[in-house]
């Protein structure tokens, strides 16, 4: 299939691009800049995407270059993974601006692509949205960013419905793995490499952490399903559904045996409950059917951190 993938230079976007290409699909990835113009991790990810997909640089969703692209090419599926994420944790996140960016000239894009044989749209959703997944009620949005994702989807759903285009929504929880921006797992490794004990401040939150390569395989399978589906679908694959304390202990055990570090943990008495206590995806997946090995995924992650932190082979 010919797939137009937005947001390919993001952490999860890079993995999705690679798995789609590995499955034999032709991936076209518009980026704001040429891969060489990106720095740091995003530059590495953009270069990896360029190795498996056709990069169309210098365009953003809905701008004139994007419109020209869809007017001149046929695509089977539009995978709309891009979203404004700057300051996504802030209560001052610009919800209306983000929705405007995420859906810029959406109707025109879908009308043009529908006229050129578009089979389906797959939109990336987030478990951080209001009413997403499962958890304590009411299932409010985690943040203004989560609210912007929900509103973006409603815009996409409206126009897909009006234009008779099949729509799939793939719900992402908490992917982790190589080439991720420095977040929780990176903090753990950085602390352990120094020989210190890592503190976990919110061990009671019930969350859904998933290996990014497994998530990307499930995403690829979902895109293939939606290309021939007769109905709209929402799919949110589950990973490790457990408290953040339990996940930290799982992560420590896997890294300890592979990297030879002490990987000490200290679980705090949680006092911050500013986020929902529980929020997880709800769809079981069969990793073996997707050709995924949990052990190899942990091996790959350990190898990545070994290189990142200059660790000797265990």
mmCIF file of C-alpha atoms in Angstrom:
data_model
loop_
_atom_site.group_PDB
_atom_site.id
_atom_site.type_symbol
_atom_site.label_atom_id
_atom_site.label_comp_id
_atom_site.label_asym_id
_atom_site.label_seq_id
_atom_site.Cartn_x
_atom_site.Cartn_y
_atom_site.Cartn_z
ATOM 1 C CA UNK A 1 0.000 0.000 0.000
ATOM 2 C CA UNK A 2 0.948 3.631 -0.419
ATOM 3 C CA UNK A 3 0.799 5.374 2.934
ATOM 4 C CA UNK A 4 1.100 9.073 3.722
ATOM 5 C CA UNK A 5 2.486 9.331 7.249
ATOM 6 C CA UNK A 6 2.639 12.609 9.163
ATOM 7 C CA UNK A 7 4.712 13.041 12.306
ATOM 8 C CA UNK A 8 7.354 10.526 11.244
ATOM 9 C CA UNK A 9 10.263 12.221 13.035
ATOM 10 C CA UNK A 10 8.668 11.794 16.455
ATOM 11 C CA UNK A 11 9.709 8.930 18.728
ATOM 12 C CA UNK A 12 6.700 6.741 17.982
ATOM 13 C CA UNK A 13 6.437 8.056 14.415
ATOM 14 C CA UNK A 14 9.898 6.788 13.516
ATOM 15 C CA UNK A 15 9.067 3.298 14.766
ATOM 16 C CA UNK A 16 5.754 3.303 12.903
ATOM 17 C CA UNK A 17 7.500 4.335 9.672
ATOM 18 C CA UNK A 18 10.063 1.561 10.043
ATOM 19 C CA UNK A 19 7.497 -1.149 10.764
ATOM 20 C CA UNK A 20 5.207 -0.038 7.920
ATOM 21 C CA UNK A 21 8.159 -0.147 5.515
ATOM 22 C CA UNK A 22 9.316 -3.522 6.859
ATOM 23 C CA UNK A 23 5.835 -4.872 6.116
ATOM 24 C CA UNK A 24 6.312 -3.940 2.469
ATOM 25 C CA UNK A 25 4.373 -0.687 2.319
ATOM 26 C CA UNK A 26 5.473 2.424 0.446
ATOM 27 C CA UNK A 27 5.728 5.211 3.020
ATOM 28 C CA UNK A 28 5.827 8.898 2.171
ATOM 29 C CA UNK A 29 6.722 11.130 5.103
ATOM 30 C CA UNK A 30 6.370 14.929 4.887
ATOM 31 C CA UNK A 31 8.657 16.774 7.319
ATOM 32 C CA UNK A 32 9.006 20.439 8.201
ATOM 33 C CA UNK A 33 12.713 20.299 7.300
ATOM 34 C CA UNK A 34 15.202 18.037 5.578
ATOM 35 C CA UNK A 35 16.527 15.283 7.878
ATOM 36 C CA UNK A 36 19.986 16.888 8.019
ATOM 37 C CA UNK A 37 18.469 20.067 9.479
ATOM 38 C CA UNK A 38 17.285 18.346 12.650
ATOM 39 C CA UNK A 39 19.515 18.100 15.708
ATOM 40 C CA UNK A 40 19.947 15.492 18.412
ATOM 41 C CA UNK A 41 17.548 12.622 18.752
ATOM 42 C CA UNK A 42 15.099 14.055 16.229
ATOM 43 C CA UNK A 43 17.902 14.249 13.699
ATOM 44 C CA UNK A 44 18.802 10.608 14.308
ATOM 45 C CA UNK A 45 15.167 9.583 13.978
ATOM 46 C CA UNK A 46 14.660 11.633 10.805
ATOM 47 C CA UNK A 47 17.723 9.966 9.246
ATOM 48 C CA UNK A 48 16.340 6.531 10.123
ATOM 49 C CA UNK A 49 13.011 7.432 8.551
ATOM 50 C CA UNK A 50 14.797 8.630 5.415
ATOM 51 C CA UNK A 51 16.382 5.185 5.131
ATOM 52 C CA UNK A 52 12.999 3.463 4.820
ATOM 53 C CA UNK A 53 10.617 6.096 3.468
ATOM 54 C CA UNK A 54 10.413 8.886 0.926
ATOM 55 C CA UNK A 55 10.914 12.183 2.735
ATOM 56 C CA UNK A 56 9.130 15.247 1.399
ATOM 57 C CA UNK A 57 10.830 18.118 3.257
ATOM 58 C CA UNK A 58 9.721 21.658 3.908
ATOM 59 C CA UNK A 59 5.993 21.125 4.344
ATOM 60 C CA UNK A 60 3.536 20.955 7.215
ATOM 61 C CA UNK A 61 0.075 19.462 7.456
ATOM 62 C CA UNK A 62 -2.370 21.571 5.468
ATOM 63 C CA UNK A 63 0.067 24.072 3.974
ATOM 64 C CA UNK A 64 0.353 24.680 0.231
ATOM 65 C CA UNK A 65 3.110 22.101 -0.178
ATOM 66 C CA UNK A 66 1.012 19.471 1.559
ATOM 67 C CA UNK A 67 -1.971 20.257 -0.650
ATOM 68 C CA UNK A 68 0.218 19.980 -3.744
ATOM 69 C CA UNK A 69 1.520 16.623 -2.504
ATOM 70 C CA UNK A 70 -1.922 15.057 -2.130
ATOM 71 C CA UNK A 71 -3.126 16.589 -5.388
ATOM 72 C CA UNK A 72 -0.283 14.963 -7.283
ATOM 73 C CA UNK A 73 -0.073 11.529 -5.666
ATOM 74 C CA UNK A 74 -2.392 8.625 -4.910
ATOM 75 C CA UNK A 75 -2.427 7.177 -1.386
ATOM 76 C CA UNK A 76 -4.310 4.237 0.049
ATOM 77 C CA UNK A 77 -4.152 5.387 3.682
ATOM 78 C CA UNK A 78 -3.522 8.695 5.412
ATOM 79 C CA UNK A 79 -1.879 8.040 8.779
ATOM 80 C CA UNK A 80 -2.200 11.313 10.673
ATOM 81 C CA UNK A 81 0.271 10.929 13.503
ATOM 82 C CA UNK A 82 1.510 14.507 13.733
ATOM 83 C CA UNK A 83 0.285 16.812 16.477
ATOM 84 C CA UNK A 84 1.497 19.928 18.201
ATOM 85 C CA UNK A 85 3.228 18.785 21.397
ATOM 86 C CA UNK A 86 5.321 21.777 22.504
ATOM 87 C CA UNK A 87 4.912 22.230 26.273
ATOM 88 C CA UNK A 88 2.488 19.323 26.314
ATOM 89 C CA UNK A 89 2.697 19.007 30.105
ATOM 90 C CA UNK A 90 1.842 22.661 30.725
ATOM 91 C CA UNK A 91 -1.565 23.902 31.819
ATOM 92 C CA UNK A 92 -0.871 26.825 29.483
ATOM 93 C CA UNK A 93 -0.697 24.538 26.431
ATOM 94 C CA UNK A 94 -2.510 26.263 23.550
ATOM 95 C CA UNK A 95 -5.469 23.938 22.928
ATOM 96 C CA UNK A 96 -7.148 25.927 20.171
ATOM 97 C CA UNK A 97 -3.857 26.619 18.415
ATOM 98 C CA UNK A 98 -2.941 22.943 18.534
ATOM 99 C CA UNK A 99 -6.287 21.840 17.113
ATOM 100 C CA UNK A 100 -5.964 24.448 14.360
ATOM 101 C CA UNK A 101 -2.493 23.151 13.448
ATOM 102 C CA UNK A 102 -3.512 19.497 13.648
ATOM 103 C CA UNK A 103 -6.517 19.980 11.374
ATOM 104 C CA UNK A 104 -5.354 22.791 9.083
ATOM 105 C CA UNK A 105 -7.335 22.562 5.793
ATOM 106 C CA UNK A 106 -8.404 19.059 6.802
ATOM 107 C CA UNK A 107 -11.578 19.103 4.745
ATOM 108 C CA UNK A 108 -9.696 20.052 1.571
ATOM 109 C CA UNK A 109 -7.053 17.381 2.190
ATOM 110 C CA UNK A 110 -9.648 14.652 2.667
ATOM 111 C CA UNK A 111 -11.709 15.760 -0.327
ATOM 112 C CA UNK A 112 -8.644 15.670 -2.583
ATOM 113 C CA UNK A 113 -7.377 12.342 -1.262
ATOM 114 C CA UNK A 114 -10.817 10.753 -1.397
ATOM 115 C CA UNK A 115 -11.035 11.688 -5.054
ATOM 116 C CA UNK A 116 -7.728 9.923 -5.678
ATOM 117 C CA UNK A 117 -8.630 6.575 -4.123
ATOM 118 C CA UNK A 118 -8.060 7.033 -0.404
ATOM 119 C CA UNK A 119 -9.307 3.927 1.427
ATOM 120 C CA UNK A 120 -9.027 5.045 5.035
ATOM 121 C CA UNK A 121 -7.660 7.505 7.551
ATOM 122 C CA UNK A 122 -5.857 6.303 10.661
ATOM 123 C CA UNK A 123 -5.557 8.952 13.369
ATOM 124 C CA UNK A 124 -3.323 8.590 16.397
ATOM 125 C CA UNK A 125 -5.109 9.142 19.676
ATOM 126 C CA UNK A 126 -3.827 9.250 23.233
ATOM 127 C CA UNK A 127 -4.890 7.536 26.421
ATOM 128 C CA UNK A 128 -4.435 10.992 27.951
ATOM 129 C CA UNK A 129 -7.633 12.188 26.238
ATOM 130 C CA UNK A 130 -10.890 12.583 28.072
ATOM 131 C CA UNK A 131 -13.069 9.433 28.051
ATOM 132 C CA UNK A 132 -10.169 7.341 26.718
ATOM 133 C CA UNK A 133 -9.275 3.814 27.769
ATOM 134 C CA UNK A 134 -10.228 2.612 31.230
ATOM 135 C CA UNK A 135 -9.609 4.142 34.644
ATOM 136 C CA UNK A 136 -11.134 5.966 37.541
ATOM 137 C CA UNK A 137 -14.145 8.101 36.745
ATOM 138 C CA UNK A 138 -14.721 10.666 35.495
ATOM 139 C CA UNK A 139 -12.131 9.995 32.800
ATOM 140 C CA UNK A 140 -11.084 13.588 32.322
ATOM 141 C CA UNK A 141 -8.277 14.699 30.044
ATOM 142 C CA UNK A 142 -4.890 14.543 31.755
ATOM 143 C CA UNK A 143 -4.039 18.010 30.488
ATOM 144 C CA UNK A 144 -4.874 20.644 27.877
ATOM 145 C CA UNK A 145 -2.726 18.592 25.493
ATOM 146 C CA UNK A 146 -4.979 15.573 26.050
ATOM 147 C CA UNK A 147 -7.977 17.787 25.406
ATOM 148 C CA UNK A 148 -6.442 19.001 22.132
ATOM 149 C CA UNK A 149 -5.978 15.396 20.982
ATOM 150 C CA UNK A 150 -9.618 14.596 21.695
ATOM 151 C CA UNK A 151 -10.864 17.679 19.855
ATOM 152 C CA UNK A 152 -8.557 16.942 16.926
ATOM 153 C CA UNK A 153 -10.085 13.487 16.601
ATOM 154 C CA UNK A 154 -13.610 14.895 16.683
ATOM 155 C CA UNK A 155 -12.721 17.175 13.769
ATOM 156 C CA UNK A 156 -11.279 14.259 11.813
ATOM 157 C CA UNK A 157 -14.273 12.062 12.614
ATOM 158 C CA UNK A 158 -16.711 14.739 11.472
ATOM 159 C CA UNK A 159 -15.135 15.210 8.054
ATOM 160 C CA UNK A 160 -14.477 11.521 7.477
ATOM 161 C CA UNK A 161 -18.134 10.833 8.231
ATOM 162 C CA UNK A 162 -19.334 13.601 5.928
ATOM 163 C CA UNK A 163 -17.078 12.438 3.098
ATOM 164 C CA UNK A 164 -17.710 8.708 3.555
ATOM 165 C CA UNK A 165 -14.110 7.847 4.470
ATOM 166 C CA UNK A 166 -13.338 4.964 6.838
ATOM 167 C CA UNK A 167 -11.665 6.129 10.040
ATOM 168 C CA UNK A 168 -9.531 4.213 12.503
ATOM 169 C CA UNK A 169 -8.250 5.627 15.758
ATOM 170 C CA UNK A 170 -5.143 4.047 17.270
ATOM 171 C CA UNK A 171 -4.802 4.852 20.963
ATOM 172 C CA UNK A 172 -1.263 5.190 22.294
ATOM 173 C CA UNK A 173 -0.587 4.798 25.994
ATOM 174 C CA UNK A 174 3.014 5.112 27.243
ATOM 175 C CA UNK A 175 5.496 3.731 24.701
ATOM 176 C CA UNK A 176 9.103 3.362 25.795
ATOM 177 C CA UNK A 177 12.231 2.250 23.999
ATOM 178 C CA UNK A 178 15.246 3.343 21.968
ATOM 179 C CA UNK A 179 15.393 6.906 20.597
ATOM 180 C CA UNK A 180 12.868 8.249 23.086
ATOM 181 C CA UNK A 181 13.259 11.760 24.469
ATOM 182 C CA UNK A 182 14.744 11.726 27.991
ATOM 183 C CA UNK A 183 11.872 10.701 30.208
ATOM 184 C CA UNK A 184 11.303 8.190 33.007
ATOM 185 C CA UNK A 185 13.361 5.278 31.661
ATOM 186 C CA UNK A 186 16.231 7.556 30.681
ATOM 187 C CA UNK A 187 16.178 9.075 34.175
ATOM 188 C CA UNK A 188 16.406 5.601 35.703
ATOM 189 C CA UNK A 189 19.432 4.623 33.582
ATOM 190 C CA UNK A 190 21.153 7.959 34.081
ATOM 191 C CA UNK A 191 20.795 7.548 37.846
ATOM 192 C CA UNK A 192 21.935 3.923 37.882
ATOM 193 C CA UNK A 193 24.976 4.590 35.721
ATOM 194 C CA UNK A 194 26.157 7.031 38.418
ATOM 195 C CA UNK A 195 25.723 4.286 41.003
ATOM 196 C CA UNK A 196 22.812 6.033 42.706
ATOM 197 C CA UNK A 197 19.396 4.780 43.753
ATOM 198 C CA UNK A 198 16.573 6.070 41.533
ATOM 199 C CA UNK A 199 13.531 7.534 43.230
ATOM 200 C CA UNK A 200 10.015 6.898 41.955
ATOM 201 C CA UNK A 201 7.766 9.715 43.165
ATOM 202 C CA UNK A 202 4.446 8.412 41.831
ATOM 203 C CA UNK A 203 4.562 4.646 42.329
ATOM 204 C CA UNK A 204 0.813 4.282 42.845
ATOM 205 C CA UNK A 205 -0.322 5.546 39.453
ATOM 206 C CA UNK A 206 -1.741 2.664 37.407
ATOM 207 C CA UNK A 207 -0.398 3.077 33.880
ATOM 208 C CA UNK A 208 0.051 1.187 30.616
ATOM 209 C CA UNK A 209 3.665 1.068 29.415
ATOM 210 C CA UNK A 210 4.333 -0.655 26.091
ATOM 211 C CA UNK A 211 7.512 -1.459 24.181
ATOM 212 C CA UNK A 212 7.578 0.969 21.271
ATOM 213 C CA UNK A 213 8.459 -1.711 18.711
ATOM 214 C CA UNK A 214 5.457 -3.800 19.792
ATOM 215 C CA UNK A 215 3.251 -0.724 19.618
ATOM 216 C CA UNK A 216 4.512 0.017 16.103
ATOM 217 C CA UNK A 217 3.855 -3.550 14.968
ATOM 218 C CA UNK A 218 0.317 -3.322 16.328
ATOM 219 C CA UNK A 219 -0.075 0.047 14.573
ATOM 220 C CA UNK A 220 1.036 -1.480 11.267
ATOM 221 C CA UNK A 221 -1.422 -4.339 11.664
ATOM 222 C CA UNK A 222 -4.181 -1.819 12.415
ATOM 223 C CA UNK A 223 -3.377 0.249 9.315
ATOM 224 C CA UNK A 224 -3.601 -2.900 7.197
ATOM 225 C CA UNK A 225 -6.914 -3.799 8.813
ATOM 226 C CA UNK A 226 -8.386 -0.353 8.229
ATOM 227 C CA UNK A 227 -7.435 -0.387 4.525
ATOM 228 C CA UNK A 228 -10.047 -3.090 3.958
ATOM 229 C CA UNK A 229 -12.414 -2.396 6.844
ATOM 230 C CA UNK A 230 -16.067 -1.655 6.246
ATOM 231 C CA UNK A 231 -16.517 0.032 9.630
ATOM 232 C CA UNK A 232 -14.785 2.662 11.720
ATOM 233 C CA UNK A 233 -12.661 1.284 14.550
ATOM 234 C CA UNK A 234 -10.913 2.400 17.733
ATOM 235 C CA UNK A 235 -8.030 0.259 18.950
ATOM 236 C CA UNK A 236 -5.811 0.720 21.991
ATOM 237 C CA UNK A 237 -3.290 -2.111 22.571
ATOM 238 C CA UNK A 238 -2.299 -2.911 26.138
ATOM 239 C CA UNK A 239 1.285 -3.270 27.311
ATOM 240 C CA UNK A 240 2.346 -3.697 30.934
ATOM 241 C CA UNK A 241 -0.740 -2.662 32.874
ATOM 242 C CA UNK A 242 0.596 -2.104 36.386
ATOM 243 C CA UNK A 243 1.531 0.623 38.828
ATOM 244 C CA UNK A 244 4.477 2.835 38.003
ATOM 245 C CA UNK A 245 6.240 1.316 41.012
ATOM 246 C CA UNK A 246 5.772 -2.187 39.608
ATOM 247 C CA UNK A 247 6.889 -1.076 36.153
ATOM 248 C CA UNK A 248 10.011 0.531 37.611
ATOM 249 C CA UNK A 249 10.803 -2.745 39.376
ATOM 250 C CA UNK A 250 10.232 -4.682 36.138
ATOM 251 C CA UNK A 251 12.460 -2.293 34.216
ATOM 252 C CA UNK A 252 15.159 -2.484 36.894
ATOM 253 C CA UNK A 253 15.166 -6.290 36.850
ATOM 254 C CA UNK A 254 15.510 -6.446 33.054
ATOM 255 C CA UNK A 255 18.317 -3.867 32.963
ATOM 256 C CA UNK A 256 20.123 -5.354 35.985
ATOM 257 C CA UNK A 257 20.483 -8.743 34.325
ATOM 258 C CA UNK A 258 21.565 -7.261 31.004
ATOM 259 C CA UNK A 259 23.784 -4.330 32.048
ATOM 260 C CA UNK A 260 25.251 -5.546 35.321
ATOM 261 C CA UNK A 261 24.202 -2.409 37.198
ATOM 262 C CA UNK A 262 22.734 -2.421 40.708
ATOM 263 C CA UNK A 263 19.598 -0.628 39.450
ATOM 264 C CA UNK A 264 18.468 0.367 42.923
ATOM 265 C CA UNK A 265 15.011 1.842 43.466
ATOM 266 C CA UNK A 266 13.334 3.850 46.178
ATOM 267 C CA UNK A 267 9.542 4.043 45.956
ATOM 268 C CA UNK A 268 8.291 7.216 47.607
ATOM 269 C CA UNK A 269 5.133 7.592 49.621
ATOM 270 C CA UNK A 270 3.128 9.235 46.851
ATOM 271 C CA UNK A 271 1.609 12.617 47.676
ATOM 272 C CA UNK A 272 1.057 14.005 44.160
ATOM 273 C CA UNK A 273 -2.244 12.862 42.662
ATOM 274 C CA UNK A 274 -2.654 15.674 40.138
ATOM 275 C CA UNK A 275 -3.178 13.135 37.326
ATOM 276 C CA UNK A 276 -5.875 10.448 37.189
ATOM 277 C CA UNK A 277 -4.967 7.558 39.467
ATOM 278 C CA UNK A 278 -5.555 4.976 36.726
ATOM 279 C CA UNK A 279 -5.628 5.189 32.917
ATOM 280 C CA UNK A 280 -4.852 2.282 30.605
ATOM 281 C CA UNK A 281 -5.690 0.904 27.175
ATOM 282 C CA UNK A 282 -8.168 -1.952 26.925
ATOM 283 C CA UNK A 283 -7.315 -4.135 23.914
ATOM 284 C CA UNK A 284 -5.360 -7.350 24.352
ATOM 285 C CA UNK A 285 -2.865 -8.183 21.608
ATOM 286 C CA UNK A 286 -1.077 -11.358 20.584
ATOM 287 C CA UNK A 287 2.618 -10.405 20.354
ATOM 288 C CA UNK A 288 3.600 -13.767 18.869
ATOM 289 C CA UNK A 289 1.158 -13.283 16.005
ATOM 290 C CA UNK A 290 2.951 -10.014 15.236
ATOM 291 C CA UNK A 291 6.345 -11.743 15.260
ATOM 292 C CA UNK A 292 7.485 -9.920 18.400
ATOM 293 C CA UNK A 293 9.817 -11.252 21.087
ATOM 294 C CA UNK A 294 9.710 -9.663 24.534
ATOM 295 C CA UNK A 295 13.200 -10.922 25.386
ATOM 296 C CA UNK A 296 14.686 -9.484 22.191
ATOM 297 C CA UNK A 297 12.969 -6.163 22.853
ATOM 298 C CA UNK A 298 14.616 -5.931 26.279
ATOM 299 C CA UNK A 299 17.937 -6.980 24.714
ATOM 300 C CA UNK A 300 17.646 -4.208 22.151
ATOM 301 C CA UNK A 301 16.791 -1.612 24.762
ATOM 302 C CA UNK A 302 19.729 -2.646 26.941
ATOM 303 C CA UNK A 303 22.068 -2.473 23.936
ATOM 304 C CA UNK A 304 20.782 1.011 23.146
ATOM 305 C CA UNK A 305 21.450 2.256 26.676
ATOM 306 C CA UNK A 306 24.834 0.511 26.738
ATOM 307 C CA UNK A 307 25.823 2.576 23.709
ATOM 308 C CA UNK A 308 24.230 5.785 25.001
ATOM 309 C CA UNK A 309 26.032 5.652 28.329
ATOM 310 C CA UNK A 310 29.251 4.038 27.140
ATOM 311 C CA UNK A 311 28.809 0.900 29.238
ATOM 312 C CA UNK A 312 31.032 -2.125 28.818
ATOM 313 C CA UNK A 313 29.467 -5.340 27.574
ATOM 314 C CA UNK A 314 28.091 -7.370 30.449
#
